Coordinates of C-alpha atoms and ligand atoms in Angstrom, one line a residue:
X1 CA 37.1 -2.0 -193.2
X2 CA 36.5 -1.7 -189.4
X3 CA 36.7 -5.1 -187.9
X4 CA 33.2 -4.8 -186.2
X5 CA 31.8 -4.0 -189.7
X6 CA 33.9 -7.0 -191.2
X7 CA 32.4 -9.4 -188.7
X8 CA 28.8 -8.1 -189.2
X9 CA 29.3 -8.7 -193.0
X10 CA 30.7 -12.2 -192.2
X11 CA 27.6 -13.2 -190.2
X12 CA 25.3 -12.1 -192.8
X13 CA 27.3 -13.7 -195.5
X14 CA 27.0 -17.0 -193.4
X15 CA 23.1 -16.8 -193.6
X16 CA 23.0 -15.6 -197.3
X17 CA 24.9 -18.2 -198.7
X18 CA 23.8 -21.1 -196.6
X19 CA 26.5 -21.6 -194.2
X20 CA 25.0 -21.0 -190.8
X21 CA 21.5 -20.2 -189.8
X22 CA 20.1 -19.0 -186.5
X23 CA 18.4 -22.0 -184.9
X24 CA 14.4 -22.0 -185.0
X25 CA 14.6 -18.9 -186.8
X26 CA 11.0 -19.0 -187.8
X27 CA 10.2 -18.9 -184.0
X28 CA 12.4 -15.9 -183.6
X29 CA 15.5 -17.9 -182.8
X30 CA 17.0 -19.7 -179.7
X31 CA 19.9 -17.8 -178.0
X32 CA 23.4 -19.1 -178.9
X33 CA 22.2 -22.0 -180.9
X34 CA 22.7 -22.3 -184.6
X35 CA 22.2 -24.5 -187.6
X36 CA 24.5 -25.4 -190.3
X37 CA 23.2 -25.2 -193.9
X38 CA 24.1 -26.9 -197.2
X39 CA 27.6 -25.4 -197.6
X40 CA 28.0 -25.0 -193.8
X41 CA 27.7 -28.6 -193.1
X42 CA 30.1 -29.7 -196.0
X43 CA 33.0 -27.4 -194.7
X44 CA 32.2 -28.6 -191.2
X45 CA 32.5 -32.3 -192.3
X46 CA 35.7 -31.5 -194.0
X47 CA 37.3 -29.6 -190.9
X48 CA 36.3 -32.7 -188.8
X49 CA 37.7 -35.2 -191.3
X50 CA 41.1 -32.9 -191.5
X51 CA 41.3 -33.2 -187.8
X52 CA 40.4 -37.0 -187.7
X53 CA 42.7 -37.9 -190.3
X54 CA 45.6 -35.9 -188.9
X55 CA 45.1 -37.6 -185.5
X56 CA 44.5 -41.4 -186.7
X57 CA 46.1 -41.5 -190.0
X58 CA 49.4 -39.5 -189.2
X59 CA 49.8 -41.1 -185.7
X60 CA 49.7 -44.9 -185.7
X61 CA 49.4 -44.9 -181.9
X62 CA 46.1 -42.6 -181.9
X63 CA 42.6 -44.7 -182.3
X64 CA 39.1 -43.1 -182.6
X65 CA 35.9 -43.6 -180.7
X66 CA 32.3 -42.3 -180.5
X67 CA 30.9 -42.5 -177.1
X68 CA 27.2 -41.7 -176.1
X69 CA 26.4 -38.1 -175.2
X70 CA 24.4 -39.6 -172.0
X71 CA 26.7 -40.7 -169.3
X72 CA 26.3 -42.1 -165.8
X73 CA 25.9 -39.0 -163.6
X74 CA 28.6 -40.1 -161.2
X75 CA 31.0 -39.4 -164.1
X76 CA 30.4 -35.7 -163.8
X77 CA 31.0 -35.8 -160.0
X78 CA 34.3 -37.7 -160.4
X79 CA 35.5 -35.1 -163.1
X80 CA 34.8 -32.1 -160.8
X81 CA 32.0 -30.7 -163.0
X82 CA 29.1 -31.1 -160.6
X83 CA 30.9 -28.9 -158.1
X84 CA 33.5 -26.8 -159.9
X85 CA 32.2 -26.2 -163.6
X86 CA 30.9 -22.8 -162.6
X87 CA 31.1 -19.1 -163.9
X88 CA 31.0 -16.3 -161.5
X89 CA 27.8 -14.4 -162.3
X90 CA 26.9 -10.8 -161.2
X91 CA 23.3 -9.1 -161.8
X92 CA 22.7 -5.4 -162.3
X93 CA 19.8 -4.5 -160.0
X94 CA 18.5 -1.7 -162.4
X95 CA 18.5 -3.3 -165.6
X96 CA 18.0 -6.9 -164.3
X97 CA 20.7 -8.1 -166.6
X98 CA 23.0 -10.8 -165.4
X99 CA 26.8 -10.8 -166.6
X100 CA 29.6 -13.0 -166.1
X101 CA 31.9 -11.1 -163.4
X102 CA 35.0 -12.5 -165.1
X103 CA 34.2 -11.1 -168.5
X104 CA 33.2 -7.7 -167.3
X105 CA 36.7 -7.3 -166.0
X106 CA 38.2 -8.7 -169.0
X107 CA 36.4 -6.4 -171.3
X108 CA 37.4 -3.5 -169.1
X109 CA 41.1 -4.7 -169.3
X110 CA 40.5 -5.1 -173.2
X111 CA 39.3 -1.4 -173.3
X112 CA 42.7 -0.4 -171.5
X113 CA 44.7 -2.5 -174.1
X114 CA 42.7 -0.6 -176.9
X115 CA 43.8 2.8 -175.6
X116 CA 47.3 1.7 -175.5
X117 CA 47.0 0.4 -179.2
X118 CA 45.3 3.6 -180.4
X119 CA 48.2 5.7 -178.9
X120 CA 50.6 3.4 -180.5
X121 CA 49.0 3.5 -183.7
X122 CA 48.6 7.5 -183.7
X123 CA 52.3 7.6 -183.0
X124 CA 53.3 5.3 -185.7
X125 CA 51.3 7.6 -188.0
X126 CA 53.0 10.7 -186.7
X127 CA 56.5 9.4 -187.0
X128 CA 56.2 7.1 -190.2
X129 CA 59.1 4.9 -191.1
X130 CA 61.4 5.9 -188.1
X131 CA 58.8 4.9 -185.5
X132 CA 60.0 2.5 -182.8
X133 CA 57.1 0.8 -181.3
X134 CA 58.9 -1.1 -178.5
X135 CA 60.8 2.1 -177.5
X136 CA 57.4 4.0 -177.8
X137 CA 55.5 1.6 -175.5
X138 CA 58.4 1.6 -172.7
X139 CA 58.8 5.2 -172.7
X140 CA 55.5 7.2 -173.4
X141 CA 54.1 8.5 -170.4
X142 CA 50.5 8.1 -171.3
X143 CA 51.0 4.5 -172.3
X144 CA 53.0 3.6 -169.2
X145 CA 50.1 4.9 -167.1
X146 CA 47.7 2.8 -169.0
X147 CA 50.1 -0.2 -168.8
X148 CA 50.4 0.2 -164.9
X149 CA 46.7 0.4 -164.6
X150 CA 46.2 -2.7 -166.7
X151 CA 49.0 -4.7 -164.6
X152 CA 47.4 -3.8 -161.4
X153 CA 44.0 -4.9 -162.5
X154 CA 45.2 -7.8 -164.2
X155 CA 47.3 -9.3 -161.2
X156 CA 44.4 -8.6 -158.9
X157 CA 42.0 -10.4 -161.3
X158 CA 44.2 -13.4 -161.7
X159 CA 44.6 -13.8 -157.9
X160 CA 41.1 -13.4 -157.4
X161 CA 40.3 -16.1 -160.0
X162 CA 43.0 -18.6 -158.6
X163 CA 41.4 -18.2 -155.1
X164 CA 37.8 -18.3 -156.5
X165 CA 37.6 -15.2 -154.5
X166 CA 34.1 -13.9 -155.6
X167 CA 34.1 -10.7 -153.2
X168 CA 37.3 -9.7 -154.6
X169 CA 35.8 -10.2 -158.2
X170 CA 32.9 -7.7 -157.3
X171 CA 35.3 -5.3 -155.5
X172 CA 37.4 -5.1 -158.7
X173 CA 34.1 -4.4 -160.7
X174 CA 33.4 -1.6 -158.2
X175 CA 36.9 -0.2 -157.9
X176 CA 37.0 0.0 -162.0
X177 CA 33.8 1.7 -161.9
X178 CA 32.4 -0.8 -164.5
X179 CA 28.9 0.0 -165.5
X180 CA 26.0 -1.9 -166.7
X181 CA 25.8 -1.6 -170.5
X182 CA 22.2 -1.4 -170.3
X183 CA 21.3 0.8 -167.4
X184 CA 24.7 2.7 -167.0
X185 CA 24.5 2.0 -163.2
X186 CA 26.9 0.5 -160.8
X187 CA 24.1 -1.1 -158.7
X188 CA 25.6 -4.6 -158.6
X189 CA 24.8 -7.7 -156.6
X190 CA 27.1 -10.0 -154.9
X191 CA 28.8 -12.3 -157.4
X192 CA 27.5 -16.2 -157.3
X193 CA 28.8 -19.3 -158.9
X194 CA 26.4 -20.8 -161.6
X195 CA 26.8 -24.2 -162.9
X196 CA 27.1 -24.6 -166.6
X197 CA 25.8 -28.1 -167.1
X198 CA 22.5 -28.6 -168.8
X199 CA 20.5 -31.4 -167.0
X200 CA 17.6 -33.7 -168.0
X201 CA 15.8 -36.8 -166.5
X202 CA 16.3 -40.2 -167.9
X203 CA 13.4 -42.6 -167.3
X204 CA 9.6 -42.1 -166.2
X205 CA 9.2 -40.4 -162.9
X206 CA 7.2 -43.5 -161.6
X207 CA 10.4 -45.7 -162.0
X208 CA 12.6 -43.0 -160.2
X209 CA 14.0 -41.0 -162.8
X210 CA 17.7 -40.4 -163.1
X211 CA 18.9 -37.0 -163.4
X212 CA 21.7 -36.8 -166.2
X213 CA 23.8 -34.4 -167.6
X214 CA 24.3 -33.1 -171.3
X215 CA 28.0 -33.5 -171.6
X216 CA 30.0 -30.3 -171.2
X217 CA 33.0 -31.9 -172.8
X218 CA 33.5 -35.2 -174.8
X219 CA 36.8 -36.0 -172.9
X220 CA 35.1 -38.1 -170.1
X221 CA 33.7 -40.3 -172.8
X222 CA 37.2 -41.1 -173.5
X223 CA 38.6 -41.6 -169.9
X224 CA 35.9 -44.0 -168.9
X225 CA 36.7 -46.1 -172.1
X226 CA 40.4 -45.9 -171.2
X227 CA 40.6 -49.6 -170.3
X228 CA 38.1 -50.7 -173.0
X229 CA 40.3 -49.3 -175.7
X230 CA 43.7 -50.2 -174.3
X231 CA 42.8 -54.0 -173.7
X232 CA 40.8 -54.5 -176.9
X233 CA 43.3 -52.5 -179.2
X234 CA 46.3 -53.9 -177.2
X235 CA 47.5 -50.4 -177.1
X236 CA 50.9 -49.5 -175.2
X237 CA 51.6 -46.4 -173.8
X238 CA 52.0 -43.6 -175.1
X239 CA 48.7 -44.0 -176.9
X240 CA 45.8 -41.6 -177.8
X241 CA 42.2 -41.6 -178.1
X242 CA 40.5 -39.3 -180.4
X243 CA 36.8 -38.3 -180.4
X244 CA 34.6 -35.5 -182.1
X245 CA 31.3 -34.7 -181.0
X246 CA 28.6 -32.4 -179.4
X247 CA 29.0 -30.7 -175.9
X248 CA 26.7 -28.4 -174.2
X249 CA 27.1 -25.6 -171.9
X250 CA 24.6 -23.3 -170.6
X251 CA 26.8 -20.2 -171.3
X252 CA 25.3 -16.9 -169.9
X253 CA 27.4 -14.7 -171.9
X254 CA 26.6 -16.2 -175.1
X255 CA 27.5 -13.9 -178.0
X256 CA 29.9 -13.3 -181.1
X257 CA 27.9 -15.8 -183.2
X258 CA 29.1 -19.2 -183.3
X259 CA 32.1 -18.4 -181.1
X260 CA 30.2 -19.0 -177.8
X261 CA 27.4 -21.7 -178.3
X262 CA 25.2 -23.5 -175.8
X263 CA 25.5 -26.6 -178.1
X264 CA 28.7 -27.0 -180.1
X265 CA 31.0 -29.6 -181.3
X266 CA 34.3 -30.3 -179.9
X267 CA 37.3 -32.5 -181.4
X268 CA 39.3 -33.9 -178.4
X269 CA 42.3 -36.2 -178.1
X270 CA 43.5 -37.6 -174.7
X271 CA 47.1 -38.8 -175.0
X272 CA 48.0 -41.3 -172.4
X273 CA 51.8 -41.3 -171.3
X274 CA 53.8 -42.2 -168.5
X275 CA 54.1 -40.2 -165.4
X276 CA 57.0 -37.7 -165.3
X277 CA 56.9 -37.3 -169.2
X278 CA 54.1 -35.0 -169.3
X279 CA 55.9 -31.6 -169.9
X280 CA 57.9 -33.2 -172.9
X281 CA 54.6 -34.6 -174.5
X282 CA 52.8 -31.4 -173.8
X283 CA 55.5 -29.4 -175.7
X284 CA 55.3 -32.0 -178.6
X285 CA 51.4 -31.6 -178.9
X286 CA 51.6 -27.9 -178.7
X287 CA 53.9 -27.8 -181.8
X288 CA 52.0 -30.4 -183.6
X289 CA 48.7 -28.6 -183.1
X290 CA 49.9 -25.3 -184.2
X291 CA 51.2 -26.9 -187.3
X292 CA 47.9 -28.4 -188.1
X293 CA 46.2 -24.9 -187.8
X294 CA 49.0 -23.1 -189.8
X295 CA 48.7 -25.7 -192.7
X296 CA 45.4 -24.3 -193.3
X297 CA 47.2 -21.2 -194.9
X298 CA 45.2 -18.4 -193.3
X299 CA 48.5 -16.8 -192.5
X300 CA 51.0 -17.9 -189.6
X301 CA 50.8 -14.3 -188.0
X302 CA 47.1 -15.0 -187.2
X303 CA 47.9 -17.6 -184.6
X304 CA 49.4 -17.4 -181.0
X305 CA 50.0 -19.4 -178.0
X306 CA 48.3 -18.1 -174.7
X307 CA 49.7 -19.9 -171.7
X308 CA 47.6 -20.0 -168.7
X309 CA 48.4 -18.5 -165.6
X310 CA 45.3 -19.8 -163.8
X311 CA 45.3 -23.6 -164.2
X312 CA 42.3 -25.6 -164.0
X313 CA 42.1 -28.2 -160.8
X314 CA 43.1 -31.0 -162.7
X315 CA 46.0 -29.4 -164.7
X316 CA 49.9 -28.8 -164.4
X317 CA 50.2 -26.8 -167.6
X318 CA 47.9 -25.6 -170.1
X319 CA 48.0 -23.2 -173.1
X320 CA 45.4 -21.9 -175.8
X321 CA 46.1 -21.6 -179.5
X322 CA 44.4 -18.4 -180.2
X323 CA 43.4 -17.1 -183.7
X324 CA 42.8 -13.5 -184.7
X325 CA 39.1 -13.2 -185.1
X326 CA 37.4 -10.0 -186.0
X327 CA 37.0 -9.2 -182.4
X328 CA 40.5 -9.9 -181.1
X329 CA 42.7 -12.7 -180.8
X330 CA 40.6 -15.7 -179.1
X331 CA 41.0 -19.2 -178.1
X332 CA 40.2 -22.0 -180.6
X333 CA 42.0 -24.8 -179.1
X334 CA 43.2 -25.8 -175.6
X335 CA 46.2 -28.2 -174.9
X336 CA 46.2 -29.2 -171.3
X337 CA 48.4 -31.4 -169.3
X338 CA 45.7 -33.0 -167.3
X339 CA 48.0 -35.1 -164.9
X340 CA 46.3 -38.3 -163.8
X341 CA 43.4 -36.6 -162.3
X342 CA 40.6 -37.9 -164.4
X343 CA 41.6 -41.4 -164.4
X344 CA 42.3 -41.6 -160.6
X345 CA 39.0 -39.9 -160.1
X346 CA 37.1 -42.4 -162.0
X347 CA 39.0 -45.2 -160.2
X348 CA 37.9 -43.7 -156.8
X349 CA 34.2 -43.1 -157.9
X350 CA 33.7 -46.3 -159.9
X351 CA 35.6 -48.6 -157.5
X352 CA 37.2 -50.1 -160.6
X353 CA 40.9 -50.3 -160.9
X354 CA 42.1 -48.3 -163.8
X355 CA 45.7 -48.7 -164.2
X356 CA 48.2 -49.7 -167.0
X357 CA 50.8 -52.3 -166.6
X358 CA 54.0 -51.0 -168.3
X359 CA 56.0 -54.2 -169.7
X360 CA 59.0 -52.1 -170.2
X361 CA 59.1 -50.7 -166.7
X362 CA 57.5 -54.1 -165.4
X363 CA 55.0 -52.0 -163.1
X364 CA 51.4 -50.8 -163.0
X365 CA 50.5 -47.0 -163.0
X366 CA 47.7 -44.6 -163.5
X367 CA 48.7 -43.0 -166.9
X368 CA 49.1 -39.2 -167.2
X369 CA 47.3 -37.4 -170.0
X370 CA 48.0 -34.7 -172.5
X371 CA 44.8 -33.4 -173.9
X372 CA 44.1 -31.5 -177.4
X373 CA 40.8 -30.0 -177.5
X374 CA 39.6 -27.8 -180.4
X375 CA 35.9 -26.4 -180.9
X376 CA 35.0 -27.4 -184.5
X377 CA 32.7 -24.4 -184.5
X378 CA 35.3 -22.0 -183.4
X379 CA 37.7 -23.4 -186.1
X380 CA 35.1 -23.0 -188.7
X381 CA 34.7 -19.4 -187.6
X382 CA 38.3 -18.8 -187.7
X383 CA 38.4 -20.3 -191.5
X384 CA 35.5 -18.1 -192.4
X385 CA 37.0 -15.0 -190.8
X386 CA 40.5 -15.7 -192.3
X387 CA 39.5 -16.3 -195.7
X388 CA 36.7 -13.8 -196.2
X389 CA 38.0 -11.1 -198.8
X390 CA 36.2 -8.2 -200.5
X391 CA 38.4 -7.4 -203.6
X392 CA 38.2 -4.5 -205.7
X393 CA 37.9 -5.4 -209.6
X394 CA 39.3 -3.7 -212.6
X395 CA 35.8 -3.0 -213.9
X396 CA 35.1 -1.2 -210.7
X397 CA 32.9 -4.3 -209.0
X398 CA 33.6 -5.7 -205.9
X399 CA 33.9 -9.6 -205.5
X400 CA 33.4 -11.3 -202.5
X401 CA 35.5 -14.5 -202.3
X402 CA 36.0 -17.2 -199.6
X403 CA 39.7 -18.1 -200.0
X404 CA 39.2 -21.3 -198.1
X405 CA 41.7 -23.9 -198.3
X406 CA 40.9 -25.9 -201.4
X407 CA 40.8 -29.4 -199.4
X408 CA 38.2 -27.9 -197.0
X409 CA 35.9 -26.0 -199.6
X410 CA 32.2 -27.1 -199.3
X411 CA 32.2 -27.4 -203.4
X412 CA 35.3 -28.2 -205.1
X413 CA 34.4 -27.4 -208.6
X414 CA 31.6 -26.0 -210.7
X415 CA 30.9 -26.9 -214.2
X416 CA 29.6 -24.0 -216.2
X417 CA 28.1 -24.3 -219.8
X418 CA 28.5 -20.8 -221.5
X419 CA 25.2 -21.0 -223.0
X420 CA 22.0 -23.6 -222.3
X421 CA 22.0 -25.1 -225.9
X422 CA 24.3 -26.5 -228.6
X423 CA 25.0 -29.5 -226.6
X424 CA 27.0 -27.7 -224.1
X425 CA 24.9 -28.6 -221.2
X426 CA 25.2 -32.3 -222.1
X427 CA 28.9 -32.0 -222.2
X428 CA 28.9 -30.5 -218.9
X429 CA 26.8 -33.4 -217.6
X430 CA 29.4 -35.7 -219.0
X431 CA 32.3 -33.9 -217.2
X432 CA 30.3 -33.8 -213.7
X433 CA 29.5 -37.7 -214.2
X434 CA 33.4 -38.1 -214.6
X435 CA 34.3 -36.2 -211.6
X436 CA 31.5 -36.5 -209.2
X437 CA 32.8 -39.8 -207.4
X438 CA 35.8 -37.9 -206.3
X439 CA 34.8 -34.1 -205.8
X440 CA 31.7 -32.1 -205.1
X441 CA 30.7 -30.8 -208.1
X442 CA 28.0 -28.1 -208.9
X443 CA 26.5 -27.2 -212.2
X444 CA 25.1 -23.8 -213.0
X445 CA 23.6 -22.6 -216.3
X446 CA 21.9 -19.5 -215.1
X447 CA 22.8 -16.0 -215.6
X448 CA 26.0 -14.6 -217.3
X449 CA 29.3 -16.4 -216.7
X450 CA 30.5 -13.6 -214.5
X451 CA 27.6 -13.8 -212.2
X452 CA 28.1 -17.5 -212.0
X453 CA 31.9 -17.1 -211.0
X454 CA 30.8 -14.6 -208.2
X455 CA 28.2 -17.2 -206.9
X456 CA 31.2 -19.6 -206.5
X457 CA 33.6 -17.3 -205.3
X458 CA 31.2 -16.5 -202.5
X459 CA 31.2 -19.9 -201.3
X460 CA 34.7 -20.4 -201.9
X461 CA 34.8 -23.1 -204.9
X462 CA 38.5 -23.3 -205.9
X463 CA 37.7 -24.2 -209.4
X464 CA 35.3 -23.1 -212.2
X465 CA 35.1 -25.3 -215.5
X466 CA 33.7 -23.5 -218.4
X467 CA 32.4 -25.4 -221.4
X468 CA 32.3 -23.2 -224.7
X469 CA 31.5 -24.1 -228.4
X470 CA 35.1 -25.4 -229.0
X471 CA 34.8 -28.0 -226.2
X472 CA 32.7 -30.5 -228.2
X473 CA 35.4 -30.3 -231.0
X474 CA 38.9 -30.1 -229.1
X475 CA 37.6 -31.8 -225.7
X476 CA 39.3 -28.9 -223.7
X477 CA 37.7 -26.8 -221.3
X478 CA 38.6 -23.5 -219.5
X479 CA 39.5 -23.9 -215.8
X480 CA 39.2 -20.8 -213.9
X481 CA 41.3 -20.5 -210.6
X482 CA 39.1 -18.7 -207.7
X483 CA 42.2 -16.9 -206.0
X484 CA 43.9 -15.5 -208.9
X485 CA 41.0 -15.6 -211.3
X486 CA 43.3 -16.7 -214.0
X487 CA 42.2 -19.0 -216.6
X488 CA 43.9 -21.9 -218.5
X489 CA 42.6 -24.0 -221.4
X490 CA 43.1 -27.7 -220.5
X491 CA 42.1 -31.1 -221.8
X492 CA 39.2 -32.8 -220.1
X493 CA 41.2 -35.9 -219.4
X494 CA 43.8 -33.9 -217.2
X495 CA 40.9 -32.2 -215.2
X496 CA 41.0 -35.1 -212.5
X497 CA 44.7 -34.8 -212.0
X498 CA 44.9 -31.1 -212.0
X499 CA 41.9 -30.9 -209.4
X500 CA 43.2 -33.7 -207.1
X501 CA 46.5 -32.1 -206.7
X502 CA 45.1 -29.3 -205.0
X503 CA 42.1 -30.4 -203.1
X504 CA 42.9 -33.9 -201.8
X505 CA 43.4 -34.1 -198.1
X506 CA 46.7 -35.8 -198.7
X507 CA 47.7 -32.5 -199.8
X508 CA 46.9 -30.6 -196.8
X509 CA 47.9 -33.5 -194.3
X510 CA 51.6 -33.5 -195.8
X511 CA 51.7 -29.8 -195.0
X512 CA 51.7 -30.6 -191.4
X513 CA 54.6 -32.9 -191.6
X514 CA 56.8 -31.3 -194.1
Ligands
GAP1 N1 38.0 -31.2 -172.4 C1 38.7 -29.9 -172.2 C2 37.6 -28.8 -172.5 O1 36.5 -28.9 -172.8 P1 37.7 -26.1 -173.0 O2 38.9 -24.9 -173.0 O3 36.4 -25.9 -171.8 O4 38.3 -27.5 -172.7 C3 37.9 -26.6 -175.4 O5 37.0 -26.3 -174.4 C4 37.4 -26.0 -176.6 O6 36.1 -26.1 -176.9 C5 37.7 -24.7 -176.9 O7 39.0 -24.2 -176.9 C6 36.7 -24.0 -177.6 O8 37.2 -24.2 -179.1 C7 35.6 -25.0 -177.6 N2 34.5 -24.5 -176.8 C8 34.2 -24.4 -175.5 N3 33.2 -23.9 -175.2 C9 32.6 -23.5 -176.2 C10 31.3 -22.8 -176.5 N4 30.6 -22.4 -175.6 N5 30.9 -22.7 -177.9 C11 31.9 -23.0 -178.9 N6 33.1 -23.6 -178.6 C12 33.1 -23.9 -177.4

């Protein structure tokens, strides 16, 4: 199936099965804002718990906080967001449509990459098993021509971004003959900077309202609480502070479903360290975070690092963990070595001393910071994209199944009486009453057993328990496994143990450290 079709199917699956709805749908929606439905919220809660437990249970020197979304506006001046949290925008004069200049260029580069990949795929088909991809890419004249073009544009682009050279960005768009997808014309305006923060007023105008911002990242809530946590928790460096919560960005190019939203959720951890140790800690957190992703079992080959060439003003090293989405490898998490930039800035703007006295070194300093920052919604999307499968069955039908990691699945087990009589529903209720305290269970008695299995497959339920006419006599049920569709007859009193082994968060967490 073409990746584009697969993505469309995924988006409609999310809606049809209660994972994600467009926001304010009955009013025709609100751009790049989404609501999570009954299964979506369970999956999201489970991902959040997986992240939270991995941070705060597996690292005894990482603690959590929950800071407010509204914060003093000077925080955003100090952090650099008021002056530098911008996207370069360009308008097409004919269509009156606005675009991100960097995205137009990135898309152009992606098209060249596509051409290289297509040439390679064609050659692979032609040569079959004897095909040597590396040799083909380094010798084929057409591929080399595309590659040279890509390299030239890419190096100009990276330099223009680094220098914040807006004129050069426009020039690249003109030189590459990039056209507006709506009007098809090259009638572009100048490139301008556009700040991504939403603002609102706090207090009544009569009192003198204060212009405040909706936080564009949760990290600043951690920085401004550094001393509070360090002192009250008697924390010793190195230590980390973790936080999950909503962030808001007035994204201009808001596409690709929940990949780029205007309201989204982040899970961030700032790890405070001694200056000079940052590159070592950066490497360690890079590895730890990749293990966290891979433990979900979507396939190791679906992840890769992307080291940044253009570093943010506060960073001395940065990398993304990318996941292979249906629209290519995309950033899901950023790991940044943020130096002492944020704490120093808050010290400067607040006038309060923000330092740590290191008893081992017998001196005070401003700690350095390694940040791990993952978008919960992007992780959710990676899980759905990585687990959505359409499988042809022996009877000629197709089943759609979400092969989600069992510990994260919204519903852990479905209890299904074969018929709606003969005491089977009552037996089902007994089993649910026994298991409901530990696992999210669902009862379903409607339609054939096959249809009921399909419904559970579609929401990723790892286990279906079927009660039949023998159950009241032998106290056994049939357990059906989602991924293999195998069935096994087991004693009711073994159910708890069998299910716990696979669905507990502990099983997933252990995979990170094993
Ligand atoms: N505190 C650092 C920071 O915010 P970032 O790379 O801008 O860094 C971190 O964002 C993560 O937040 C990204 O890797 C992504 O997963 C998520 N994210 C950022 N913007 C987003 C958006 N508009 N919609 C959904 N997720 C977003």
